[in-house]
Amino acid sequence: MLTGAVGGIGKIIRHRVAEFAPCVRISDLPGVLTSDAAPHEEVMPCDLADRAAVDRLVEGCNAIVHLGGVSVERPFEEILEANIKGVFNLYEAARLHNVRRIVFASSNHITGFYRQDEKIDAAARKRPDGYYGLSKSFGEDMAQLYFDHYRIETVSIRIGSVFPEPEGPPHDGELDERGRLHGTAAPQSVSTHRTSAIRSCSACRRMCTHGGTTVSSRIWASSRATRPNRSANASKRRPRPTRTTPLRCFRMARS
């Protein structure tokens, strides 16, 4: 299943994921997704903030490529509905319908407040540069939570830009249509070949040998924040048993 099928990346990979499944369910907002579909496609419009609609959307799927949601900096209320509530609705529906593998479209804006001259990788501490980046950080954490509790595997791809051919290191202004929380951070750029974006979708089939959640990124940090880079070392996590019941609360302190 592919969400965000009408978006920029969705249009690129929509007609090229047929090699992974005989039938691909495609989705986007009602009124945006047209009914013209290829023979291998099943069209199903859905508002990600509608929990019941997302449940129906995920039912019967084997894997999910999640590109849907707000893709630029917007007021928090707009980000909340699609990118935060929507991500929860998607993972909860995946749990209920036993979907074990997800590709999550994350963003380089998760690390948008590193200095422009710093080169970082996926292990660097998250420093979102706005509500949009914050929502993607939430999505990656949601993916980790649902692996730890339910063994749903996720590949999170921190996307900056997708071009027909790879381009060089980033320069100021490439993504300036995306606002910043205080207007002080210069934009980031990650050049990703279209073929690489498509190949990333096949990662779901290979994750079973590694398990857990995987963050894939090729990032040149390019913000003007002055705080130093504090890369977090990867920590070993104790395996937890698989759970089949919904989370009801988080215990904040020992009684």
Coordinates of N, CA and C in Angstrom, one line a residue:
M1 N 0.8 -1.2 0.0 CA 0.0 0.0 0.0 C 0.9 1.2 0.0
L2 N 0.5 2.2 -0.8 CA 1.2 3.5 -0.9 C 0.4 4.7 -0.6
T3 N 0.8 5.4 0.5 CA 0.1 6.7 0.8 C 0.8 7.8 0.2
G4 N 0.1 9.0 0.0 CA 0.7 10.1 -0.6 C 1.0 9.9 -2.1
A5 N 0.1 9.1 -2.7 CA 0.4 8.7 -4.1 C 0.4 9.9 -5.1
V6 N -0.2 11.0 -4.7 CA -0.2 12.2 -5.6 C 0.9 13.2 -5.4
G7 N 1.7 12.9 -4.3 CA 2.8 13.8 -4.0 C 3.9 13.7 -5.0
G8 N 5.0 14.5 -4.8 CA 6.1 14.5 -5.7 C 6.8 13.1 -5.8
I9 N 7.1 12.5 -4.6 CA 7.8 11.2 -4.7 C 6.8 10.1 -5.0
G10 N 5.6 10.3 -4.5 CA 4.5 9.3 -4.8 C 4.3 9.1 -6.3
K11 N 4.4 10.2 -7.1 CA 4.2 10.2 -8.5 C 5.4 9.4 -9.2
I12 N 6.6 9.6 -8.6 CA 7.8 9.0 -9.2 C 7.7 7.4 -9.0
I13 N 7.4 7.0 -7.8 CA 7.4 5.5 -7.6 C 6.1 4.8 -7.8
R14 N 5.0 5.6 -7.9 CA 3.7 4.9 -8.0 C 3.6 3.8 -9.0
H15 N 4.1 4.1 -10.2 CA 4.0 3.1 -11.3 C 5.2 2.2 -11.4
R16 N 6.1 2.2 -10.4 CA 7.2 1.4 -10.4 C 7.3 0.4 -9.3
V17 N 6.3 0.4 -8.5 CA 6.3 -0.5 -7.3 C 5.6 -1.8 -7.6
A18 N 5.1 -2.0 -8.9 CA 4.4 -3.2 -9.2 C 5.3 -4.4 -9.1
E19 N 6.6 -4.3 -9.2 CA 7.5 -5.4 -9.1 C 7.5 -6.0 -7.7
F20 N 7.0 -5.3 -6.7 CA 7.0 -5.7 -5.3 C 5.6 -6.4 -5.0
A21 N 4.6 -6.2 -5.7 CA 3.3 -6.8 -5.4 C 2.4 -6.8 -6.6
P22 N 1.6 -7.8 -6.8 CA 0.7 -7.9 -7.9 C -0.4 -6.8 -7.9
C23 N -0.7 -6.4 -6.7 CA -1.7 -5.3 -6.5 C -1.2 -4.3 -5.5
V24 N -1.2 -3.0 -5.9 CA -0.8 -1.9 -5.1 C -2.0 -1.0 -4.8
R25 N -2.3 -0.9 -3.5 CA -3.4 0.0 -3.1 C -2.8 1.4 -2.9
I26 N -3.3 2.4 -3.7 CA -2.8 3.8 -3.6 C -3.8 4.7 -2.9
S27 N -3.2 5.7 -2.2 CA -4.1 6.5 -1.4 C -3.6 7.9 -1.3
D28 N -4.5 8.9 -1.2 CA -4.2 10.3 -0.9 C -5.5 10.9 -0.5
L29 N -5.5 12.2 -0.2 CA -6.7 12.9 0.3 C -7.9 12.7 -0.7
P30 N -9.1 12.6 -0.2 CA -10.3 12.6 -1.1 C -10.3 14.0 -1.9
G31 N -10.6 13.9 -3.1 CA -10.6 15.1 -4.0 C -9.3 15.4 -4.6
V32 N -8.3 14.8 -4.2 CA -6.9 14.9 -4.8 C -6.6 13.7 -5.6
L33 N -6.9 12.5 -5.1 CA -6.6 11.3 -5.8 C -7.7 11.0 -6.9
T34 N -7.2 11.0 -8.1 CA -8.2 10.7 -9.2 C -8.4 9.2 -9.3
S35 N -9.4 8.9 -10.1 CA -9.8 7.4 -10.2 C -9.1 6.7 -11.3
D36 N -8.3 7.4 -12.1 CA -7.5 6.7 -13.2 C -6.4 5.9 -12.6
A37 N -6.5 4.6 -12.7 CA -5.5 3.8 -12.1 C -5.0 2.8 -13.1
A38 N -3.7 2.3 -12.9 CA -3.1 1.3 -13.7 C -3.8 0.0 -13.4
P39 N -3.6 -1.0 -14.2 CA -4.3 -2.3 -13.9 C -3.9 -2.9 -12.6
H40 N -2.6 -2.6 -12.1 CA -2.2 -3.3 -10.9 C -2.6 -2.4 -9.6
E41 N -3.3 -1.3 -9.8 CA -3.5 -0.4 -8.7 C -5.0 -0.5 -8.2
E42 N -5.1 -0.3 -7.0 CA -6.5 -0.1 -6.3 C -6.5 1.2 -5.7
V43 N -7.4 2.1 -6.1 CA -7.5 3.5 -5.6 C -8.4 3.5 -4.4
M44 N -7.9 4.2 -3.3 CA -8.7 4.2 -2.1 C -8.3 5.6 -1.4
P45 N -9.1 6.6 -1.6 CA -8.8 7.9 -0.9 C -9.0 7.8 0.6
C46 N -8.2 8.6 1.3 CA -8.3 8.5 2.8 C -7.7 9.7 3.4
D47 N -8.3 10.2 4.4 CA -7.8 11.3 5.3 C -7.1 10.6 6.4
L48 N -5.8 10.8 6.6 CA -5.0 10.1 7.6 C -5.4 10.4 9.0
A49 N -6.0 11.6 9.2 CA -6.5 12.0 10.5 C -7.8 11.2 10.9
D50 N -8.4 10.5 10.0 CA -9.6 9.8 10.2 C -9.3 8.3 10.6
R51 N -9.3 8.0 11.9 CA -8.8 6.7 12.3 C -9.6 5.5 11.7
A52 N -10.9 5.6 11.6 CA -11.7 4.6 11.0 C -11.3 4.4 9.5
A53 N -11.1 5.5 8.8 CA -10.8 5.4 7.4 C -9.4 4.8 7.2
V54 N -8.5 5.1 8.1 CA -7.1 4.5 8.0 C -7.2 3.0 8.3
D55 N -8.0 2.6 9.2 CA -8.2 1.2 9.5 C -8.7 0.4 8.3
R56 N -9.6 1.0 7.6 CA -10.1 0.4 6.4 C -9.1 0.3 5.3
L57 N -8.3 1.4 5.2 CA -7.2 1.5 4.2 C -6.2 0.4 4.4
V58 N -5.8 0.2 5.6 CA -4.7 -0.8 5.9 C -5.1 -2.2 5.8
E59 N -6.4 -2.5 6.1 CA -6.9 -3.8 6.1 C -6.6 -4.6 4.8
G60 N -6.0 -5.7 4.9 CA -5.7 -6.6 3.8 C -4.3 -6.3 3.1
C61 N -3.6 -5.4 3.7 CA -2.3 -5.0 3.1 C -1.2 -5.9 3.7
N62 N -0.1 -6.1 3.0 CA 1.0 -6.9 3.4 C 2.2 -6.0 3.9
A63 N 2.3 -4.8 3.3 CA 3.4 -3.9 3.7 C 2.9 -2.5 3.3
I64 N 3.5 -1.4 3.9 CA 3.1 -0.1 3.7 C 4.3 0.8 3.3
V65 N 4.2 1.6 2.3 CA 5.1 2.7 2.0 C 4.3 4.0 2.3
H66 N 4.8 4.6 3.4 CA 4.0 5.8 3.9 C 4.7 7.1 3.5
L67 N 4.2 7.7 2.5 CA 4.6 9.0 2.0 C 3.6 10.1 2.3
G68 N 2.4 9.8 2.8 CA 1.4 10.8 3.0 C 1.6 11.7 4.1
G69 N 0.9 12.8 4.1 CA 1.0 13.8 5.2 C 1.4 15.2 4.6
V70 N 1.5 16.1 5.5 CA 1.9 17.5 5.2 C 3.5 17.4 4.9
S71 N 3.9 18.0 3.8 CA 5.3 17.8 3.4 C 6.1 19.1 3.5
V72 N 5.5 20.2 4.0 CA 6.2 21.4 4.2 C 5.9 22.0 5.6
E73 N 6.7 23.0 6.0 CA 6.4 23.7 7.3 C 5.0 24.4 7.2
R74 N 4.2 24.1 8.2 CA 2.9 24.7 8.3 C 2.5 24.9 9.8
P75 N 1.5 25.6 10.1 CA 1.1 25.8 11.5 C 0.9 24.5 12.1
F76 N 1.1 24.4 13.5 CA 1.1 23.2 14.2 C -0.2 22.4 14.0
E77 N -1.3 23.1 14.0 CA -2.6 22.5 13.9 C -2.7 21.6 12.7
E78 N -2.2 22.1 11.6 CA -2.2 21.3 10.3 C -1.2 20.1 10.4
I79 N -0.1 20.4 11.0 CA 0.9 19.3 11.1 C 0.3 18.2 12.0
L80 N -0.4 18.6 13.1 CA -0.9 17.7 14.0 C -1.8 16.6 13.4
E81 N -2.7 17.1 12.6 CA -3.7 16.2 12.0 C -3.1 15.0 11.2
A82 N -2.4 15.4 10.2 CA -1.9 14.4 9.2 C -0.6 13.7 9.7
N83 N 0.3 14.5 10.2 CA 1.7 14.0 10.5 C 1.8 13.3 11.9
I84 N 1.0 13.7 12.8 CA 1.1 13.1 14.1 C -0.1 12.2 14.4
K85 N -1.3 12.7 14.3 CA -2.4 11.8 14.5 C -2.4 10.7 13.4
G86 N -2.1 11.1 12.2 CA -2.1 10.2 11.0 C -1.1 9.1 11.2
V87 N 0.1 9.4 11.7 CA 1.1 8.4 11.9 C 0.7 7.4 13.0
F88 N 0.1 7.9 14.0 CA -0.4 7.0 15.0 C -1.5 6.1 14.4
N89 N -2.5 6.7 13.7 CA -3.5 5.9 13.1 C -3.0 4.8 12.2
L90 N -1.9 5.1 11.4 CA -1.4 4.1 10.5 C -0.7 3.0 11.3
Y91 N 0.1 3.3 12.3 CA 0.8 2.2 13.0 C -0.2 1.4 13.8
E92 N -1.2 2.0 14.3 CA -2.2 1.3 15.1 C -3.0 0.3 14.2
A93 N -3.3 0.8 13.0 CA -4.0 0.0 12.0 C -3.1 -1.2 11.6
A94 N -1.8 -0.9 11.4 CA -0.9 -1.9 11.0 C -0.8 -3.0 12.1
R95 N -0.9 -2.6 13.4 CA -0.9 -3.6 14.5 C -2.1 -4.4 14.4
L96 N -3.3 -3.8 14.3 CA -4.5 -4.5 14.3 C -4.7 -5.5 13.1
H97 N -4.1 -5.1 12.0 CA -4.2 -6.0 10.8 C -2.9 -6.8 10.5
N98 N -2.0 -6.8 11.4 CA -0.8 -7.7 11.4 C 0.0 -7.3 10.1
V99 N 0.2 -6.1 9.9 CA 1.1 -5.6 8.8 C 2.5 -5.5 9.5
R100 N 3.5 -6.2 9.0 CA 4.7 -6.3 9.8 C 5.8 -5.3 9.3
R101 N 5.7 -4.7 8.1 CA 6.8 -3.9 7.5 C 6.3 -2.6 6.9
I102 N 7.0 -1.5 7.3 CA 6.6 -0.2 6.8 C 7.8 0.6 6.4
V103 N 7.7 1.3 5.3 CA 8.7 2.3 4.9 C 8.1 3.6 5.2
F104 N 8.8 4.4 6.1 CA 8.3 5.7 6.5 C 9.2 6.8 5.9
A105 N 8.5 7.7 5.2 CA 9.1 8.9 4.6 C 9.4 9.9 5.7
S106 N 10.6 9.9 6.2 CA 11.0 10.9 7.2 C 11.6 12.1 6.5
S107 N 12.4 12.9 7.2 CA 13.0 14.1 6.5 C 14.3 14.5 7.1
N108 N 15.1 15.2 6.3 CA 16.4 15.7 6.9 C 16.1 16.9 7.8
H109 N 14.9 17.4 7.8 CA 14.6 18.5 8.8 C 14.6 18.0 10.2
I110 N 14.7 16.7 10.4 CA 14.9 16.2 11.8 C 16.2 16.7 12.4
T111 N 17.2 17.0 11.5 CA 18.5 17.4 12.0 C 18.8 18.8 11.4
G112 N 17.7 19.6 11.3 CA 17.9 20.9 10.6 C 18.6 22.0 11.4
F113 N 18.8 21.8 12.7 CA 19.5 22.9 13.4 C 21.0 22.6 13.7
Y114 N 21.6 21.7 13.0 CA 23.0 21.6 13.0 C 23.6 22.7 12.2
R115 N 24.9 23.1 12.5 CA 25.6 24.1 11.8 C 25.8 23.8 10.3
Q116 N 25.8 24.7 9.5 CA 26.0 24.5 8.0 C 27.3 23.8 7.7
D117 N 28.3 24.0 8.5 CA 29.6 23.4 8.2 C 29.8 22.0 8.8
E118 N 28.8 21.5 9.5 CA 28.9 20.2 10.1 C 28.4 19.1 9.2
K119 N 29.1 18.0 9.1 CA 28.7 16.8 8.4 C 28.2 15.8 9.4
I120 N 27.0 15.3 9.3 CA 26.4 14.4 10.3 C 25.9 13.2 9.6
D121 N 25.5 12.2 10.4 CA 24.9 11.0 9.8 C 23.6 10.6 10.6
A122 N 23.1 9.5 10.4 CA 21.8 9.1 11.0 C 21.9 8.9 12.5
A123 N 23.1 8.7 13.0 CA 23.3 8.5 14.4 C 23.3 9.8 15.2
A124 N 23.3 11.0 14.5 CA 23.4 12.3 15.2 C 22.1 12.5 16.0
R125 N 22.2 13.2 17.1 CA 21.0 13.6 17.9 C 20.0 14.4 17.1
K126 N 18.8 14.1 17.2 CA 17.7 14.8 16.5 C 17.6 16.3 16.9
R127 N 17.6 17.2 16.0 CA 17.4 18.6 16.3 C 16.5 19.2 15.2
P128 N 15.2 19.0 15.4 CA 14.3 19.5 14.3 C 14.3 21.0 14.2
D129 N 14.1 21.5 13.0 CA 14.1 22.9 12.7 C 12.7 23.6 12.6
G130 N 11.7 22.8 12.9 CA 10.3 23.4 12.8 C 9.3 22.3 13.2
Y131 N 8.0 22.7 13.1 CA 7.0 21.7 13.4 C 7.0 20.5 12.5
Y132 N 7.3 20.7 11.2 CA 7.4 19.6 10.2 C 8.5 18.6 10.6
G133 N 9.7 19.1 10.9 CA 10.7 18.2 11.3 C 10.4 17.5 12.6
L134 N 9.7 18.3 13.5 CA 9.3 17.7 14.8 C 8.3 16.5 14.6
S135 N 7.4 16.7 13.6 CA 6.5 15.6 13.3 C 7.2 14.4 12.8
K136 N 8.2 14.6 12.0 CA 9.0 13.4 11.4 C 9.8 12.7 12.5
S137 N 10.3 13.5 13.5 CA 11.0 12.9 14.6 C 10.0 12.0 15.4
F138 N 8.8 12.5 15.6 CA 7.7 11.8 16.2 C 7.4 10.5 15.5
G139 N 7.4 10.6 14.2 CA 7.2 9.4 13.4 C 8.2 8.3 13.5
E140 N 9.5 8.7 13.6 CA 10.6 7.8 13.8 C 10.5 7.1 15.2
D141 N 10.1 7.9 16.2 CA 9.9 7.4 17.5 C 8.8 6.5 17.6
M142 N 7.7 6.8 16.9 CA 6.5 5.9 16.8 C 6.9 4.5 16.2
A143 N 7.8 4.6 15.2 CA 8.2 3.4 14.5 C 9.0 2.5 15.5
Q144 N 9.9 3.2 16.3 CA 10.7 2.4 17.3 C 9.8 1.8 18.4
L145 N 8.8 2.6 18.8 CA 7.9 2.1 19.9 C 7.1 0.9 19.4
Y146 N 6.6 0.9 18.1 CA 5.8 -0.2 17.6 C 6.7 -1.4 17.3
F147 N 8.0 -1.2 17.1 CA 8.9 -2.4 17.0 C 9.1 -3.0 18.4
D148 N 9.4 -2.1 19.3 CA 9.7 -2.7 20.7 C 8.6 -3.4 21.3
H149 N 7.4 -2.9 21.0 CA 6.2 -3.6 21.6 C 5.5 -4.6 20.7
Y150 N 5.5 -4.4 19.4 CA 4.8 -5.3 18.5 C 5.6 -5.9 17.4
R151 N 6.9 -5.6 17.3 CA 7.8 -6.2 16.3 C 7.4 -5.8 14.9
I152 N 6.8 -4.6 14.7 CA 6.6 -4.0 13.4 C 7.9 -3.4 12.9
E153 N 8.4 -3.8 11.8 CA 9.7 -3.3 11.3 C 9.5 -2.1 10.4
T154 N 10.4 -1.2 10.5 CA 10.3 0.1 9.8 C 11.7 0.5 9.2
V155 N 11.7 1.0 8.0 CA 12.8 1.7 7.4 C 12.4 3.1 7.3
S156 N 13.1 4.0 8.0 CA 12.8 5.5 7.9 C 13.8 6.1 7.0
I157 N 13.3 6.8 6.0 CA 14.2 7.4 5.0 C 14.1 8.9 5.2
R158 N 15.3 9.5 5.6 CA 15.3 11.0 5.8 C 15.5 11.7 4.4
I159 N 14.4 12.1 3.8 CA 14.5 12.7 2.5 C 14.6 14.2 2.5
G160 N 15.5 14.7 1.6 CA 15.5 16.2 1.5 C 14.9 16.6 0.1
S161 N 15.5 16.0 -0.9 CA 15.0 16.3 -2.3 C 15.2 15.1 -3.1
V162 N 14.4 14.9 -4.2 CA 14.5 13.8 -5.1 C 14.6 14.4 -6.5
F163 N 15.8 14.2 -7.2 CA 16.0 14.7 -8.5 C 16.2 13.6 -9.5
P164 N 16.1 13.9 -10.8 CA 16.3 12.9 -11.8 C 17.7 12.3 -11.8
E165 N 18.7 13.1 -11.4 CA 20.1 12.7 -11.2 C 20.6 13.3 -9.9
P166 N 21.6 12.6 -9.2 CA 22.2 13.1 -8.0 C 22.8 14.4 -8.3
E167 N 22.7 15.3 -7.3 CA 23.4 16.6 -7.4 C 24.5 16.7 -6.3
G168 N 25.2 17.8 -6.3 CA 26.3 18.0 -5.4 C 25.9 18.4 -4.0
P169 N 26.9 18.8 -3.2 CA 26.6 19.2 -1.8 C 25.6 20.3 -1.8
P170 N 24.8 20.5 -0.7 CA 23.8 21.5 -0.6 C 24.2 22.9 -0.7
H171 N 23.3 23.8 -1.0 CA 23.6 25.2 -1.0 C 22.4 25.9 -0.5
D172 N 22.6 27.1 0.1 CA 21.5 27.8 0.7 C 20.4 28.1 -0.3
G173 N 19.1 28.0 0.2 CA 18.0 28.3 -0.6 C 17.3 27.2 -1.4
E174 N 17.9 26.0 -1.3 CA 17.3 24.9 -2.1 C 15.9 24.5 -1.7
L175 N 15.6 24.6 -0.4 CA 14.3 24.2 0.1 C 13.7 25.3 0.8
D176 N 13.9 26.6 0.3 CA 13.4 27.7 1.1 C 11.9 27.9 1.1
E177 N 11.2 27.1 0.3 CA 9.8 27.2 0.4 C 9.2 26.6 1.7
R178 N 10.1 25.9 2.4 CA 9.7 25.3 3.7 C 10.1 26.3 4.8
G179 N 9.1 26.9 5.5 CA 9.4 27.9 6.5 C 10.2 27.3 7.7
R180 N 10.8 28.1 8.5 CA 11.5 27.7 9.7 C 10.8 28.3 10.9
L181 N 10.9 27.7 12.0 CA 10.2 28.1 13.2 C 10.4 29.5 13.6
H182 N 11.7 29.9 13.6 CA 12.1 31.3 13.9 C 12.7 32.1 12.8
G183 N 12.8 31.4 11.6 CA 13.3 32.1 10.5 C 14.8 32.3 10.5
T184 N 15.5 31.5 11.3 CA 17.0 31.7 11.5 C 17.8 30.5 10.9
A185 N 17.1 29.5 10.5 CA 17.9 28.3 10.0 C 17.9 28.3 8.5
A186 N 19.1 28.1 7.9 CA 19.2 27.9 6.5 C 18.7 26.5 6.1
P187 N 18.2 26.3 4.9 CA 17.7 25.0 4.5 C 18.7 23.9 4.3
Q188 N 18.3 22.7 4.4 CA 19.1 21.5 4.1 C 18.8 21.0 2.8
S189 N 19.7 20.2 2.2 CA 19.4 19.5 1.0 C 20.0 18.1 1.0
V190 N 19.2 17.2 0.6 CA 19.7 15.8 0.4 C 19.3 15.4 -1.0
S191 N 20.3 15.2 -1.9 CA 20.0 14.8 -3.3 C 19.9 13.3 -3.3
T192 N 18.8 12.8 -3.8 CA 18.5 11.4 -3.8 C 18.1 11.1 -5.3
H193 N 18.8 10.1 -5.9 CA 18.4 9.6 -7.2 C 17.1 9.0 -7.2
R194 N 16.3 9.2 -8.2 CA 15.0 8.6 -8.2 C 15.0 7.1 -8.1
T195 N 16.0 6.5 -8.7 CA 16.1 5.0 -8.6 C 16.4 4.6 -7.2
S196 N 17.2 5.4 -6.5 CA 17.5 5.1 -5.1 C 16.2 5.1 -4.2
A197 N 15.4 6.1 -4.5 CA 14.1 6.2 -3.8 C 13.3 4.9 -4.0
I198 N 13.3 4.4 -5.2 CA 12.5 3.3 -5.5 C 13.1 2.0 -4.9
R199 N 14.4 1.9 -5.0 CA 15.1 0.7 -4.4 C 14.9 0.7 -2.9
S200 N 14.8 1.9 -2.2 CA 14.6 1.9 -0.8 C 13.3 1.2 -0.4
C201 N 12.3 1.1 -1.3 CA 11.1 0.5 -0.9 C 11.2 -1.0 -0.8
S202 N 12.3 -1.6 -1.4 CA 12.5 -3.0 -1.3 C 13.2 -3.4 0.0
A203 N 13.6 -2.4 0.8 CA 14.3 -2.7 2.1 C 13.4 -3.4 3.0
C204 N 12.1 -3.3 2.9 CA 11.2 -4.0 3.8 C 11.4 -5.5 3.7
R205 N 11.7 -6.0 2.5 CA 11.9 -7.4 2.3 C 13.2 -7.9 2.9
R206 N 14.1 -7.0 3.2 CA 15.4 -7.5 3.7 C 15.6 -7.2 5.2
M207 N 14.7 -6.5 5.8 CA 14.9 -6.1 7.2 C 14.8 -7.3 8.2
C208 N 14.2 -8.4 7.7 CA 14.0 -9.5 8.7 C 15.4 -10.0 9.2
T209 N 16.5 -9.8 8.4 CA 17.8 -10.3 8.9 C 18.4 -9.4 9.9
H210 N 17.9 -8.2 10.1 CA 18.4 -7.3 11.0 C 17.4 -6.9 12.2
G211 N 16.2 -6.8 11.8 CA 15.2 -6.5 12.8 C 15.2 -5.0 13.2
G212 N 14.1 -4.6 13.9 CA 14.1 -3.3 14.4 C 13.7 -2.2 13.4
T213 N 14.1 -1.0 13.7 CA 13.9 0.1 12.9 C 15.2 0.6 12.3
T214 N 15.2 1.0 11.1 CA 16.4 1.4 10.4 C 16.2 2.8 9.9
V215 N 17.2 3.7 10.1 CA 17.1 5.0 9.6 C 18.2 5.1 8.4
S216 N 17.7 5.5 7.3 CA 18.6 5.6 6.1 C 18.6 7.1 5.7
S217 N 19.9 7.6 5.6 CA 20.0 9.0 5.2 C 21.4 9.3 4.6
R218 N 21.4 10.3 3.8 CA 22.7 10.8 3.2 C 22.6 12.3 3.3
I219 N 23.1 12.8 4.5 CA 22.7 14.2 4.9 C 24.0 15.0 4.9
W220 N 23.9 16.2 4.4 CA 24.8 17.3 4.7 C 24.1 18.3 5.5
A221 N 24.4 18.5 6.8 CA 23.7 19.5 7.6 C 24.0 20.9 7.1
S222 N 23.0 21.7 7.1 CA 23.2 23.1 6.6 C 22.3 24.1 7.3
S223 N 22.3 24.1 8.6 CA 21.6 25.1 9.4 C 22.6 26.0 10.0
R224 N 22.2 27.2 10.5 CA 23.1 28.2 11.1 C 23.1 28.1 12.6
A225 N 22.6 27.1 13.2 CA 22.7 27.0 14.7 C 24.1 27.0 15.1
T226 N 24.4 27.5 16.3 CA 25.8 27.6 16.7 C 26.2 26.6 17.7
R227 N 25.2 25.8 18.2 CA 25.5 24.8 19.2 C 26.3 23.7 18.6
P228 N 27.3 23.1 19.3 CA 28.1 22.0 18.7 C 27.4 20.8 18.4
N229 N 27.9 19.9 17.5 CA 27.4 18.6 17.2 C 27.6 17.7 18.4
R230 N 26.5 17.1 18.8 CA 26.6 16.1 19.9 C 26.0 14.8 19.4
S231 N 26.8 14.1 18.7 CA 26.3 12.8 18.1 C 26.1 11.8 19.2
A232 N 24.9 11.2 19.2 CA 24.6 10.2 20.2 C 25.1 8.8 19.7
N233 N 25.8 8.1 20.6 CA 26.3 6.8 20.3 C 25.1 5.8 20.3
A234 N 25.1 4.9 19.4 CA 24.0 3.9 19.3 C 24.1 3.0 20.6
S235 N 23.0 2.9 21.3 CA 22.9 2.2 22.5 C 22.2 0.8 22.3
K236 N 22.7 -0.2 23.0 CA 22.1 -1.5 22.9 C 20.8 -1.6 23.6
R237 N 19.8 -2.1 23.0 CA 18.5 -2.1 23.6 C 18.2 -3.6 24.0
R238 N 17.7 -3.7 25.2 CA 17.3 -5.1 25.7 C 16.1 -5.5 24.9
P239 N 16.1 -6.7 24.3 CA 14.9 -7.2 23.6 C 13.7 -7.3 24.5
R240 N 12.5 -6.9 24.0 CA 11.3 -7.0 24.8 C 10.4 -8.0 24.1
P241 N 9.5 -8.6 24.9 CA 8.6 -9.6 24.3 C 7.6 -8.9 23.4
T242 N 7.1 -9.7 22.4 CA 6.1 -9.1 21.6 C 4.8 -9.0 22.3
R243 N 4.1 -7.9 22.1 CA 2.8 -7.7 22.8 C 1.7 -7.6 21.8
T244 N 0.5 -8.0 22.1 CA -0.6 -8.0 21.2 C -1.8 -7.1 21.7
T245 N -1.6 -6.5 22.8 CA -2.7 -5.6 23.3 C -2.3 -4.2 23.2
P246 N -3.2 -3.3 23.0 CA -2.9 -1.8 22.8 C -2.2 -1.3 24.1
L247 N -1.4 -0.2 23.8 CA -0.8 0.5 25.0 C -1.8 1.3 25.7
R248 N -1.9 1.2 27.0 CA -2.9 2.0 27.7 C -2.3 3.1 28.5
C249 N -1.1 3.1 28.9 CA -0.5 4.1 29.6 C 1.0 4.0 29.6
F250 N 1.7 5.1 30.0 CA 3.2 5.0 30.2 C 3.4 5.2 31.7
R251 N 4.2 4.3 32.3 CA 4.5 4.4 33.7 C 5.7 5.4 33.9
M252 N 5.5 6.5 34.5 CA 6.5 7.6 34.6 C 7.4 7.4 35.8
A253 N 6.9 6.7 36.8 CA 7.8 6.6 38.0 C 7.3 5.3 38.7
R254 N 8.3 4.8 39.5 CA 8.0 3.6 40.2 C 7.1 3.9 41.4
S255 N 6.1 3.1 41.7 CA 5.3 3.3 42.8 C 5.9 2.9 44.1

